[in-house]
Coordinates of N, CA and C in Angstrom, one line a residue:
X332 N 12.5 -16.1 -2.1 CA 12.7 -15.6 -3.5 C 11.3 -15.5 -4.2
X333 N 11.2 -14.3 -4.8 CA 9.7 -14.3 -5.6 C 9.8 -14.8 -6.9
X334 N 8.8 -15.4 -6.9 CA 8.8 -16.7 -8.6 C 7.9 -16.3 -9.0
X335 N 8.2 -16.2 -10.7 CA 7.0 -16.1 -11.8 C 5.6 -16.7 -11.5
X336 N 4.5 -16.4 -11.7 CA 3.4 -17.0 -12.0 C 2.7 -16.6 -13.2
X337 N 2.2 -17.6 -13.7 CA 1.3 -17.3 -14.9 C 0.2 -17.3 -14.4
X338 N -0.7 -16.2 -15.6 CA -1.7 -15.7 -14.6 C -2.8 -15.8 -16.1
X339 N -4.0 -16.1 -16.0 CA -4.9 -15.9 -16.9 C -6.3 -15.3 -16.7
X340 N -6.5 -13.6 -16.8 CA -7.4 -12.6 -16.6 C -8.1 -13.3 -17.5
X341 N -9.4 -13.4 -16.8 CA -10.4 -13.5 -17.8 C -11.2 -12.0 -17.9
X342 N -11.9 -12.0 -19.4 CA -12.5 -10.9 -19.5 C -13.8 -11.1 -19.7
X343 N -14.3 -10.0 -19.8 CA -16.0 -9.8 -20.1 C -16.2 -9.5 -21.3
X344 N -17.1 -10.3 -21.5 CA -17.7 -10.0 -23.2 C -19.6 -10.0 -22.9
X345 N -20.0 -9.4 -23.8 CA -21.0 -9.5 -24.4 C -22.3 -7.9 -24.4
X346 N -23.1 -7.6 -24.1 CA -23.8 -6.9 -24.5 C -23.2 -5.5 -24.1
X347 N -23.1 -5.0 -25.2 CA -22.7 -2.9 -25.1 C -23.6 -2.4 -24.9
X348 N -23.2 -1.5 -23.9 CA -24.2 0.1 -24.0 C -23.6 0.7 -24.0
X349 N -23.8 1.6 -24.5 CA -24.0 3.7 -25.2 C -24.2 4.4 -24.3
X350 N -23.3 5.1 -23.5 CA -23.6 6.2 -22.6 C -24.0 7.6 -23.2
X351 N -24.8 8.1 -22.6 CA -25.0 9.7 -23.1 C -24.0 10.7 -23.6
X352 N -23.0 9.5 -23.3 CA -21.6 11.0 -23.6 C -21.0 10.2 -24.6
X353 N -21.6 9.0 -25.5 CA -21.2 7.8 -26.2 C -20.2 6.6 -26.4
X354 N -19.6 7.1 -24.8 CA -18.4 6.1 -24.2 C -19.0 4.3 -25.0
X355 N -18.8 3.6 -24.6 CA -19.1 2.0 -24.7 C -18.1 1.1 -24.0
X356 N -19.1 0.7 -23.1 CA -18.2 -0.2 -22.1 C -19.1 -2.1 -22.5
X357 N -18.3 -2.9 -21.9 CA -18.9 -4.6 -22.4 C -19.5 -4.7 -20.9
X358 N -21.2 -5.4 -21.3 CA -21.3 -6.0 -20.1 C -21.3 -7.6 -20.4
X359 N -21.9 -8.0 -18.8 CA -21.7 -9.2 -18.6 C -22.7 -9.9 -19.6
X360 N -22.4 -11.3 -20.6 CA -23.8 -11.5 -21.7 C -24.5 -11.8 -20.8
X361 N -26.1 -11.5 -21.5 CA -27.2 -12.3 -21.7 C -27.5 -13.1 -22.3
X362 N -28.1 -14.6 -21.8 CA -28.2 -15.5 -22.8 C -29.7 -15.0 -23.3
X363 N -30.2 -15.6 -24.3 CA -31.6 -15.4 -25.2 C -31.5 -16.4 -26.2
X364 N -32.6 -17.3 -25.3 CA -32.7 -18.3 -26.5 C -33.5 -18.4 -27.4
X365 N -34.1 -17.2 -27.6 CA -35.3 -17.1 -28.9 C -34.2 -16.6 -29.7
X366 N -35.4 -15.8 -30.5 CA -34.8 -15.4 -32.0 C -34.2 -14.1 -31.8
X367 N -32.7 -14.2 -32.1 CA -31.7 -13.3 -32.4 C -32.5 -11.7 -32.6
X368 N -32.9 -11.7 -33.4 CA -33.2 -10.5 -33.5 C -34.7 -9.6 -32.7
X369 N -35.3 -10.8 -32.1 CA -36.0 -10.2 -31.2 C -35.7 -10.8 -29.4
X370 N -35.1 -9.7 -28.6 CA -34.5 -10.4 -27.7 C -35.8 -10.3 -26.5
X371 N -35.9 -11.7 -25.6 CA -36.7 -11.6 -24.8 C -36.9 -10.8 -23.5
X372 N -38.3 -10.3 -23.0 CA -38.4 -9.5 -22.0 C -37.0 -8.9 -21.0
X373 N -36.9 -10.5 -20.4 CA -36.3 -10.3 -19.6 C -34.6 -10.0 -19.5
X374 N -33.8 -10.1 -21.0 CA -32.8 -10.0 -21.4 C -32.9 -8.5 -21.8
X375 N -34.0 -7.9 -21.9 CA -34.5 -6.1 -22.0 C -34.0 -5.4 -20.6
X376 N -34.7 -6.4 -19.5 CA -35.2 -5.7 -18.2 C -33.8 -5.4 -17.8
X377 N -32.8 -6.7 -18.1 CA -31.5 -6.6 -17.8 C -30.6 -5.8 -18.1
X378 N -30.8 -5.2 -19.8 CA -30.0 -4.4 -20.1 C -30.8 -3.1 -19.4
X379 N -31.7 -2.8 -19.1 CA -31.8 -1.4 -18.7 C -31.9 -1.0 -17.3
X380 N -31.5 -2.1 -16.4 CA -31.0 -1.8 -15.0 C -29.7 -1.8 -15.3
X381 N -29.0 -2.4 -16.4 CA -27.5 -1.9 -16.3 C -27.4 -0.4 -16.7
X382 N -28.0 0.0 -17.2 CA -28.0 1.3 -17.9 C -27.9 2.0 -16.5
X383 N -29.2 1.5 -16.0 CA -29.3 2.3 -14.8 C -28.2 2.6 -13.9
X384 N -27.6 1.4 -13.7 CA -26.3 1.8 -12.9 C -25.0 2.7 -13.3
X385 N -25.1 3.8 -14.6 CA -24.1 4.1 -14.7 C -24.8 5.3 -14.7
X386 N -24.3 6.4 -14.1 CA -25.0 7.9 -14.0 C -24.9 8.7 -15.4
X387 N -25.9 9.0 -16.2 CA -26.7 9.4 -17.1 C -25.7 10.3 -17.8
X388 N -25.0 10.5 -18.4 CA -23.6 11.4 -18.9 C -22.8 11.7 -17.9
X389 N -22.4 11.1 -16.9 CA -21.5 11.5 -16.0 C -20.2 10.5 -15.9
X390 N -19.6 11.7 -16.0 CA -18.0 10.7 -16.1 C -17.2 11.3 -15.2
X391 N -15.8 10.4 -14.7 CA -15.3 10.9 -13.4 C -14.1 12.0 -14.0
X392 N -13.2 12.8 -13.4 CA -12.5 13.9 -14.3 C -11.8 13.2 -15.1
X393 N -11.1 11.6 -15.5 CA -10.3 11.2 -16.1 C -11.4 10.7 -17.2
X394 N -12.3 10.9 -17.3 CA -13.3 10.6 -18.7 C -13.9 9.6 -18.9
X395 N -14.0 8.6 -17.4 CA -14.7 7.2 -17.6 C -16.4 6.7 -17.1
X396 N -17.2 6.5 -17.1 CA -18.1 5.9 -17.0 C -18.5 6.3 -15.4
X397 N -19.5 6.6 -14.8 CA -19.3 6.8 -13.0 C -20.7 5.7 -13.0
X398 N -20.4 4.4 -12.2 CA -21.3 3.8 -11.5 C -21.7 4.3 -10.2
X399 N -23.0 4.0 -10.2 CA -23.5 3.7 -9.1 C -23.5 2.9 -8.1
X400 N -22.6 1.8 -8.2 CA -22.6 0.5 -7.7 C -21.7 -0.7 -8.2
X401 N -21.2 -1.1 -7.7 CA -20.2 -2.5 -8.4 C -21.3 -3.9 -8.5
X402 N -20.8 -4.6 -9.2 CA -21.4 -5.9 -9.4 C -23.0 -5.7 -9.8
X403 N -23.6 -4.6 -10.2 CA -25.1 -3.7 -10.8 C -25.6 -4.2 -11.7
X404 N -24.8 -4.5 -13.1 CA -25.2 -4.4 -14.0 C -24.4 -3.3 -15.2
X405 N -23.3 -2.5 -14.5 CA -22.7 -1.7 -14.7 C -21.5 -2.0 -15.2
X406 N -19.9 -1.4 -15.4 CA -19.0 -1.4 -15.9 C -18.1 -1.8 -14.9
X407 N -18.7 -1.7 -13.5 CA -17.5 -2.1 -12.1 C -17.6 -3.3 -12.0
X408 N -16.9 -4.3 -11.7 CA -17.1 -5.9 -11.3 C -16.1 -5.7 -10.2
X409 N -16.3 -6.9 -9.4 CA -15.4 -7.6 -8.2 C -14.8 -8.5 -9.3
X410 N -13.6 -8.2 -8.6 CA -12.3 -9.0 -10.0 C -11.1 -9.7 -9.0
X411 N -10.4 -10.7 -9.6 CA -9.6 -11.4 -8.7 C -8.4 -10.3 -8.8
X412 N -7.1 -10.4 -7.7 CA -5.6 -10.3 -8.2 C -5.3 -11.7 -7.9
X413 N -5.2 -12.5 -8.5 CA -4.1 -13.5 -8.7 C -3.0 -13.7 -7.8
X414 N -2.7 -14.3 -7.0 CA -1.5 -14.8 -5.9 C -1.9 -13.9 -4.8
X415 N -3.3 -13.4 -4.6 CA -2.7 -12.3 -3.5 C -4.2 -12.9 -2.6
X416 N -5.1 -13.6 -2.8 CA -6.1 -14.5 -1.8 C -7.0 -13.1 -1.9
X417 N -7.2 -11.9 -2.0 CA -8.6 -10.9 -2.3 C -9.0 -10.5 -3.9
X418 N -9.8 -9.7 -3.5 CA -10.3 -9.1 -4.9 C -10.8 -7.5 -4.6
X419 N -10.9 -7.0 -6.2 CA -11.4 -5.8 -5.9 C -12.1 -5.2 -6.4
X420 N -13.1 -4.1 -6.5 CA -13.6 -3.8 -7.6 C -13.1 -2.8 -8.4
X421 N -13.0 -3.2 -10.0 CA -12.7 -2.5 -10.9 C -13.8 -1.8 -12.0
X422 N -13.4 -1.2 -12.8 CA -13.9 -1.5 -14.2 C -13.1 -2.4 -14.8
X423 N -14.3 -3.3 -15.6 CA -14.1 -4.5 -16.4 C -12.9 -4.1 -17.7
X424 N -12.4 -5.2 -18.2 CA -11.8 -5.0 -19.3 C -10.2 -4.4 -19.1
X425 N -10.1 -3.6 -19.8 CA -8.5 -3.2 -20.2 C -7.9 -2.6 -18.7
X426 N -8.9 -1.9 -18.0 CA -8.7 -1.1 -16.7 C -8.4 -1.5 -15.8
X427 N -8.9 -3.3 -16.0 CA -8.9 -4.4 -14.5 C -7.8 -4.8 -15.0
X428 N -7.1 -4.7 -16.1 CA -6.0 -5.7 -16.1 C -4.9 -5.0 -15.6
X429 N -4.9 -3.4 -15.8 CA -3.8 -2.5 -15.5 C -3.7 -2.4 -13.9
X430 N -4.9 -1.9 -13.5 CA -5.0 -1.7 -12.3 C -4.2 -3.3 -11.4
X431 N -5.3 -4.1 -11.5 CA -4.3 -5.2 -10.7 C -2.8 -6.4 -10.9
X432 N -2.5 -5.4 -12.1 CA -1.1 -5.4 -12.4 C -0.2 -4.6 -11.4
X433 N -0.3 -3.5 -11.5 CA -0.3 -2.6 -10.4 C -0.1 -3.3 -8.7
X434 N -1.3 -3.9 -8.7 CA -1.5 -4.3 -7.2 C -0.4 -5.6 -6.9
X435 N -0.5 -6.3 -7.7 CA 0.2 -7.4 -7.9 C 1.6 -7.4 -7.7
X436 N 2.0 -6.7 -8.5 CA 3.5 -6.0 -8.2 C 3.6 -5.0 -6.7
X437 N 2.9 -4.6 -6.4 CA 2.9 -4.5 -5.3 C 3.1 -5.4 -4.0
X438 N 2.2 -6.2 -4.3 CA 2.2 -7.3 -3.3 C 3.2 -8.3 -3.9
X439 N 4.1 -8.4 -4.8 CA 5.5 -9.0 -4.9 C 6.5 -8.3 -4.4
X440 N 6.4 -7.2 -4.7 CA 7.7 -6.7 -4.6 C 7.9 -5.6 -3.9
X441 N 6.8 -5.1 -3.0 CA 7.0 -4.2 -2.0 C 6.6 -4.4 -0.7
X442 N 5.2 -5.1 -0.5 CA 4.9 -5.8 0.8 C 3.9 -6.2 0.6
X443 N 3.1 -7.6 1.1 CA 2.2 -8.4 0.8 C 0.9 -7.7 1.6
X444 N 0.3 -7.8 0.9 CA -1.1 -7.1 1.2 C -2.1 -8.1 1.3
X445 N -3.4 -7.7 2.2 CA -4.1 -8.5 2.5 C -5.8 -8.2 2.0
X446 N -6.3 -9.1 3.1 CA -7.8 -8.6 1.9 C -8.2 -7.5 2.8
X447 N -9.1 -6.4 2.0 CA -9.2 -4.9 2.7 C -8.4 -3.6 2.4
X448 N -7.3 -4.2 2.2 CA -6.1 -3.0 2.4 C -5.8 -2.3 0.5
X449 N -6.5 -3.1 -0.3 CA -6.9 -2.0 -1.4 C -8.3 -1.8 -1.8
X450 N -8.2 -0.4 -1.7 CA -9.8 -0.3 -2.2 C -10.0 0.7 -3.4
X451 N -11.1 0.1 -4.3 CA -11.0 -0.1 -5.8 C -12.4 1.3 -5.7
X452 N -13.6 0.6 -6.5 CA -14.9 1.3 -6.1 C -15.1 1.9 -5.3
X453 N -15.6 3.2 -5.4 CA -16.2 3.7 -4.0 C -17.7 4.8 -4.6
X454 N -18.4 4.4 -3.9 CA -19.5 5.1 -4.4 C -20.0 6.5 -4.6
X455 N -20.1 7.6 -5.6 CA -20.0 8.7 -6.3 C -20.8 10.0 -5.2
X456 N -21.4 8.8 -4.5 CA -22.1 10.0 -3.1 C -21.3 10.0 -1.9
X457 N -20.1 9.5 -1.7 CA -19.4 9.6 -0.7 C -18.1 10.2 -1.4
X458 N -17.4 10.4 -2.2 CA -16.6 10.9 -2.5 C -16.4 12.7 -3.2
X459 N -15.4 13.1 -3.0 CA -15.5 14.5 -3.8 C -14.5 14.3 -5.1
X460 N -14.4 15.5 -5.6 CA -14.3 15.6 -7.0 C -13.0 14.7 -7.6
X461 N -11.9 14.8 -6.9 CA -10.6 14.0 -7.4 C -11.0 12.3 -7.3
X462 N -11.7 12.2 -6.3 CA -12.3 10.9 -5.4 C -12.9 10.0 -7.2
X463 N -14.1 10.8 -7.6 CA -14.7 10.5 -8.5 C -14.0 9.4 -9.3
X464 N -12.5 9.4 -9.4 CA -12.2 8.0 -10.4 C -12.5 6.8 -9.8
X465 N -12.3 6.9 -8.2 CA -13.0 5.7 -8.2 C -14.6 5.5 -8.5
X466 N -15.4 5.9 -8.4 CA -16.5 6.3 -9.0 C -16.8 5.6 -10.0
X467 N -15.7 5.5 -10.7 CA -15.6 4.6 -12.5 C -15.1 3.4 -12.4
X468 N -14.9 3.2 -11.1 CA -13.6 2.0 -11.4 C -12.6 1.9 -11.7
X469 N -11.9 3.2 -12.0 CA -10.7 3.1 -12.4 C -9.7 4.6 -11.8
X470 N -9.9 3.5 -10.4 CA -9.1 4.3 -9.5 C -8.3 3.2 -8.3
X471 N -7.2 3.2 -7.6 CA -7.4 2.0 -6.3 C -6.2 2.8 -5.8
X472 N -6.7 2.5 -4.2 CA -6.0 2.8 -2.7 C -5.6 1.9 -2.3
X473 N -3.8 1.7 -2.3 CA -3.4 0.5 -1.7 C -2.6 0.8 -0.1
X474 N -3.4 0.3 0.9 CA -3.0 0.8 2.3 C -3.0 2.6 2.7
X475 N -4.6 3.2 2.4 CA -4.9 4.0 2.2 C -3.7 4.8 3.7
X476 N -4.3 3.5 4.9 CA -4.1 4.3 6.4 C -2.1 3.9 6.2
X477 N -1.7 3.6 5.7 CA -0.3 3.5 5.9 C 0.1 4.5 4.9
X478 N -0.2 5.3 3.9 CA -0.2 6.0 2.9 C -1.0 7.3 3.1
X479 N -1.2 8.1 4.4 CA -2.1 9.0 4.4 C -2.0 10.2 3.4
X480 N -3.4 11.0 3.2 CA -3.4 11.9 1.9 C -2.2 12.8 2.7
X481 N -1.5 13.8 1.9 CA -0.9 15.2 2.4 C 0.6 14.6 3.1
X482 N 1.3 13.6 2.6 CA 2.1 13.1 3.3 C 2.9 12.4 2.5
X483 N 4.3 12.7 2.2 CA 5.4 12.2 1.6 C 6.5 11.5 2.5
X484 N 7.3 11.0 1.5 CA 8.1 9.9 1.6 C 7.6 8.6 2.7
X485 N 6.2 8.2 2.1 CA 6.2 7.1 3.2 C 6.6 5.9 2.4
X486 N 7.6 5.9 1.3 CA 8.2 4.4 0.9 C 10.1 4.7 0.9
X487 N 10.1 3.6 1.3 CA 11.8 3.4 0.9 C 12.5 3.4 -0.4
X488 N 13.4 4.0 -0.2 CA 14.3 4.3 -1.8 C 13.6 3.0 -2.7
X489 N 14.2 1.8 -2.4 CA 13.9 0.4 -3.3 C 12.4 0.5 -3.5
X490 N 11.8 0.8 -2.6 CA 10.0 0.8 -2.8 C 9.3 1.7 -4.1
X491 N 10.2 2.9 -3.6 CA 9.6 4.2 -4.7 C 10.4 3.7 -5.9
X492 N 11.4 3.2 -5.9 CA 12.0 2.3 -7.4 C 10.9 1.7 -8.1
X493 N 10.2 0.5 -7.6 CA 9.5 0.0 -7.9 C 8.4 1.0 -8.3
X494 N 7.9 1.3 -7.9 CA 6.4 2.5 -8.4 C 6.9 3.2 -9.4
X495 N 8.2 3.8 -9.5 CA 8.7 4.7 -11.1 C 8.4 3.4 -12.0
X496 N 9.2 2.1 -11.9 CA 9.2 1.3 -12.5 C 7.9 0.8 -13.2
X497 N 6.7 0.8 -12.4 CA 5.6 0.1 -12.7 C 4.7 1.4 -13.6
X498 N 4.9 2.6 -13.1 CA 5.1 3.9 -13.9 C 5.3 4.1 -15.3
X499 N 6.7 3.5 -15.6 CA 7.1 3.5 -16.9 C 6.4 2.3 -17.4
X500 N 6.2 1.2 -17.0 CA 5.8 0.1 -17.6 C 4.2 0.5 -18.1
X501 N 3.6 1.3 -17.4 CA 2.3 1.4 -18.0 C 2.2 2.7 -19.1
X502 N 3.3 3.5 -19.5 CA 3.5 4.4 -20.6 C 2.5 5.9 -20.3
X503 N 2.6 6.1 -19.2 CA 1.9 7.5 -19.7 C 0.2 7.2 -18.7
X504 N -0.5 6.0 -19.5 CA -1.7 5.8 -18.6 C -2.0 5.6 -17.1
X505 N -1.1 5.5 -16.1 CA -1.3 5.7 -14.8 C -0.8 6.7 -14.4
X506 N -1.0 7.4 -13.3 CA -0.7 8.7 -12.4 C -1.0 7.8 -10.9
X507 N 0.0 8.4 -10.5 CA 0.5 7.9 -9.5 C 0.3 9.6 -8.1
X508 N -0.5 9.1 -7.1 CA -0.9 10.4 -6.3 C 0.5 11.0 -5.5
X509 N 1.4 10.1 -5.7 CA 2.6 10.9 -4.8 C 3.2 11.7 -5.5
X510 N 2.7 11.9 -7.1 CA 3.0 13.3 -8.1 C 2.0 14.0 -7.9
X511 N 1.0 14.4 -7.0 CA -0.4 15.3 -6.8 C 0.6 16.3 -6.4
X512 N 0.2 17.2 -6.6 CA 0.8 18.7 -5.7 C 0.2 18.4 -4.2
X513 N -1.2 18.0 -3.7 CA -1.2 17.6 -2.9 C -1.2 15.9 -2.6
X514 N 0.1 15.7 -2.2 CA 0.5 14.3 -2.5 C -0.6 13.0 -1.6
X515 N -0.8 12.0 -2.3 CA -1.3 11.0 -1.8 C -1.0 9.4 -2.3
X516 N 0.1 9.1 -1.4 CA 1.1 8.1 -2.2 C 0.5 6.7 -2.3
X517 N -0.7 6.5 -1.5 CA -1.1 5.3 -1.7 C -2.3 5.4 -2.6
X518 N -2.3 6.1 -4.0 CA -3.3 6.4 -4.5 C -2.8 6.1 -6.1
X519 N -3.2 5.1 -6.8 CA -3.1 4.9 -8.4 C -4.5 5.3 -9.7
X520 N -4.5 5.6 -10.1 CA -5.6 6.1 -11.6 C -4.9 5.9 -12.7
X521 N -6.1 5.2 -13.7 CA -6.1 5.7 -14.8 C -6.4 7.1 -14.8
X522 N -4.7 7.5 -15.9 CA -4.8 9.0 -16.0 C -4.9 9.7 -17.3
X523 N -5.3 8.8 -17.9 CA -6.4 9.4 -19.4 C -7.7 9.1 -19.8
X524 N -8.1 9.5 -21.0 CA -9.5 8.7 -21.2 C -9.9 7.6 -21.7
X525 N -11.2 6.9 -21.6 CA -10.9 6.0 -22.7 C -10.6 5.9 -24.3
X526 N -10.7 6.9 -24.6 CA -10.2 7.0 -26.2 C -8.5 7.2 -26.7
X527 N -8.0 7.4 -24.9 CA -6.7 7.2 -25.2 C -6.0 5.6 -25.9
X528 N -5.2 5.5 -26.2 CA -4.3 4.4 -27.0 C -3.3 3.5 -26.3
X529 N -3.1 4.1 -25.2 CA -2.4 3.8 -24.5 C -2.8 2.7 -23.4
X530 N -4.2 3.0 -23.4 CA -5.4 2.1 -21.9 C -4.5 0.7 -22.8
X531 N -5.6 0.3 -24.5 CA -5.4 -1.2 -24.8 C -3.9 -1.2 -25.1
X532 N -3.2 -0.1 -25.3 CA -1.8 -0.9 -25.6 C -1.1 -1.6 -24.1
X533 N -1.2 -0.8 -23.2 CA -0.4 -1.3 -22.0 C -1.5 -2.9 -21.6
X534 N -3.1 -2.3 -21.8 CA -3.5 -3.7 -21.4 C -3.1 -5.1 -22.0
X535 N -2.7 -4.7 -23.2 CA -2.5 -5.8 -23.8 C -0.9 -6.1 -23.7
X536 N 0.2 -5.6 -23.6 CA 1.1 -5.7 -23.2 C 1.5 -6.6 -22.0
X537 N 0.9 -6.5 -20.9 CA 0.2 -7.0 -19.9 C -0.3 -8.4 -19.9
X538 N -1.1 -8.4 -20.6 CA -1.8 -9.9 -20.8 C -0.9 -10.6 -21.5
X539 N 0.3 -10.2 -22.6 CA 1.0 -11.6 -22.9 C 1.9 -11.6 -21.9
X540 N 2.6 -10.5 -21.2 CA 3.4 -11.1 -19.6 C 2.6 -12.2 -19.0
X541 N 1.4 -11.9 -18.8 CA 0.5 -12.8 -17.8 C 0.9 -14.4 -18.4
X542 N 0.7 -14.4 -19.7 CA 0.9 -16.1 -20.0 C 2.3 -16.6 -20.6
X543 N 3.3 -15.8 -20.0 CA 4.5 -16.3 -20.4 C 5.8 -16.1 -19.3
X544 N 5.7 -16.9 -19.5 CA 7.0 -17.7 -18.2 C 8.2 -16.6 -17.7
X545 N 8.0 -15.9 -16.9 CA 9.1 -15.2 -16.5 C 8.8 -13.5 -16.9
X546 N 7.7 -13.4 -17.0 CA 7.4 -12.2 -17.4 C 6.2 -11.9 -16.6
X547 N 6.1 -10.5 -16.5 CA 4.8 -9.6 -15.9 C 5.6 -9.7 -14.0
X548 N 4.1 -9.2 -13.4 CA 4.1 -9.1 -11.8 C 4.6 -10.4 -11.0
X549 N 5.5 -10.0 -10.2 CA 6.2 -11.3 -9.4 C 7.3 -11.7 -9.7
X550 N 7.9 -11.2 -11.0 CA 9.4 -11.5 -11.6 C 10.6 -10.6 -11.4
X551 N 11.4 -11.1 -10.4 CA 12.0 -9.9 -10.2 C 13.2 -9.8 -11.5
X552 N 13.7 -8.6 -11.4 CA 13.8 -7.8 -12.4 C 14.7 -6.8 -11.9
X553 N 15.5 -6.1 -13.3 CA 16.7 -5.0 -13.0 C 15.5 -4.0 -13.3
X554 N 15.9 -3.0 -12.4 CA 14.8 -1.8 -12.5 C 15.5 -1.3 -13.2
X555 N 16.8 -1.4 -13.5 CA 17.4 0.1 -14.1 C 17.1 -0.2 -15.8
X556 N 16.7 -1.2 -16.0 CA 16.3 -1.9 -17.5 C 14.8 -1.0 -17.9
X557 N 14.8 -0.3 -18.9 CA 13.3 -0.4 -19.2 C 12.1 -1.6 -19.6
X558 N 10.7 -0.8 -19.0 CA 9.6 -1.8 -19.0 C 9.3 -2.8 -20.1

């Protein structure tokens, strides 16, 4: 029987930067223990290798941020899922909570997945143009090789239940690849931009399931009920 767990996403706070296209993502702080308003050398050097890791007005086609790299200095982190023993890389913040909400429910309630079998990040020189969200972090492949691109019905009635379900629960913000014209079912995105309304409302939707008893990923649940 699958049982509740309370789950507590920690997030990332502290130093913003300003992309060329004026997006603003949070990075990880820097401490500086001089004076506030003049920050030291090396709390400089740090914000501008983060800079560096995000490609200079380039965003992926769903309008997010494209690193160069996870764990950089950039907007991608390696992030936990909670009950599932791996991690993956995301974009930080509202994206990481949706996304491995997503996964989570997955690995409750469709089949347990292990470490490897989702992949989050993927770097902007290996991938082509649809590829690109992961690029931003805010893309993930869950059992890419059990889910090949160009190929339907690889889940069972009760399975694909669950994905409509997890569907509705995120309102509009995820796209799910087994709606691609050219289908690719083990494939999830953020499917708007960041200035949509919908990213922090579901994220935060989300986060009070995570700290309350009998709610969020892992609870089973009447599908035919809405999210």
């Amino acid at each position: 029987m699958i049982s509740s767990r309370r789950v507590f996403l920690r997030s990332a706070a502290g130093l913003a930067i300003v992309s060329g296209t004026g997006a603003i993502f949070a990075q990880p702080s820097i401490a500086n223990s001089g004076d506030p308003a003049s920050p030291s050398k090396d709390s400089v050097s740090k914000a501008q290798r983060a800079f560096a890791e995000i490609v200079p007005g380039g965003t992926s086609p769903n309008g997010w941020l494209i690193n160069t790299a996870a764990n950089s200095g950039g907007s991608v982190w390696t992030r936990p899922v909670p009950g599932t023993g791996f991690e993956i890389d995301v974009a930080i913040g509202d994206v990481e909570v949706i996304l491995v909400h997503i996964v989570r429910r997955f690995h409750y309630e469709i089949d347990t997945l292990r470490p490897g079998e989702v992949i989050g990040f993927k770097s902007p020189a290996t991938v082509k143009r649809r590829e690109l969200n992961h690029a931003s972090g805010t893309a993930i492949d869950i059992r890419p090789g059990h889910y090949p691109p160009d190929v339907r019905n690889g889940f069972y009635p009760h399975e694909l239940a669950v994905i409509r379900d997890i569907l509705t629960q995120c309102e509009g913000a995820v796209k799910w690849g087994g709606d691609f014209s050219s289908p690719d079912e083990a494939h999830f995105e953020i499917g708007v931009p960041p200035t949509d309304k919908r990213v922090r409302k579901v994220a935060q939707k989300i986060r009070g399931w995570n700290i309350t008893p009998g709610a969020g990923a892992g609870v089973l649940r009447d599908l035919k009920m809405p999210g």
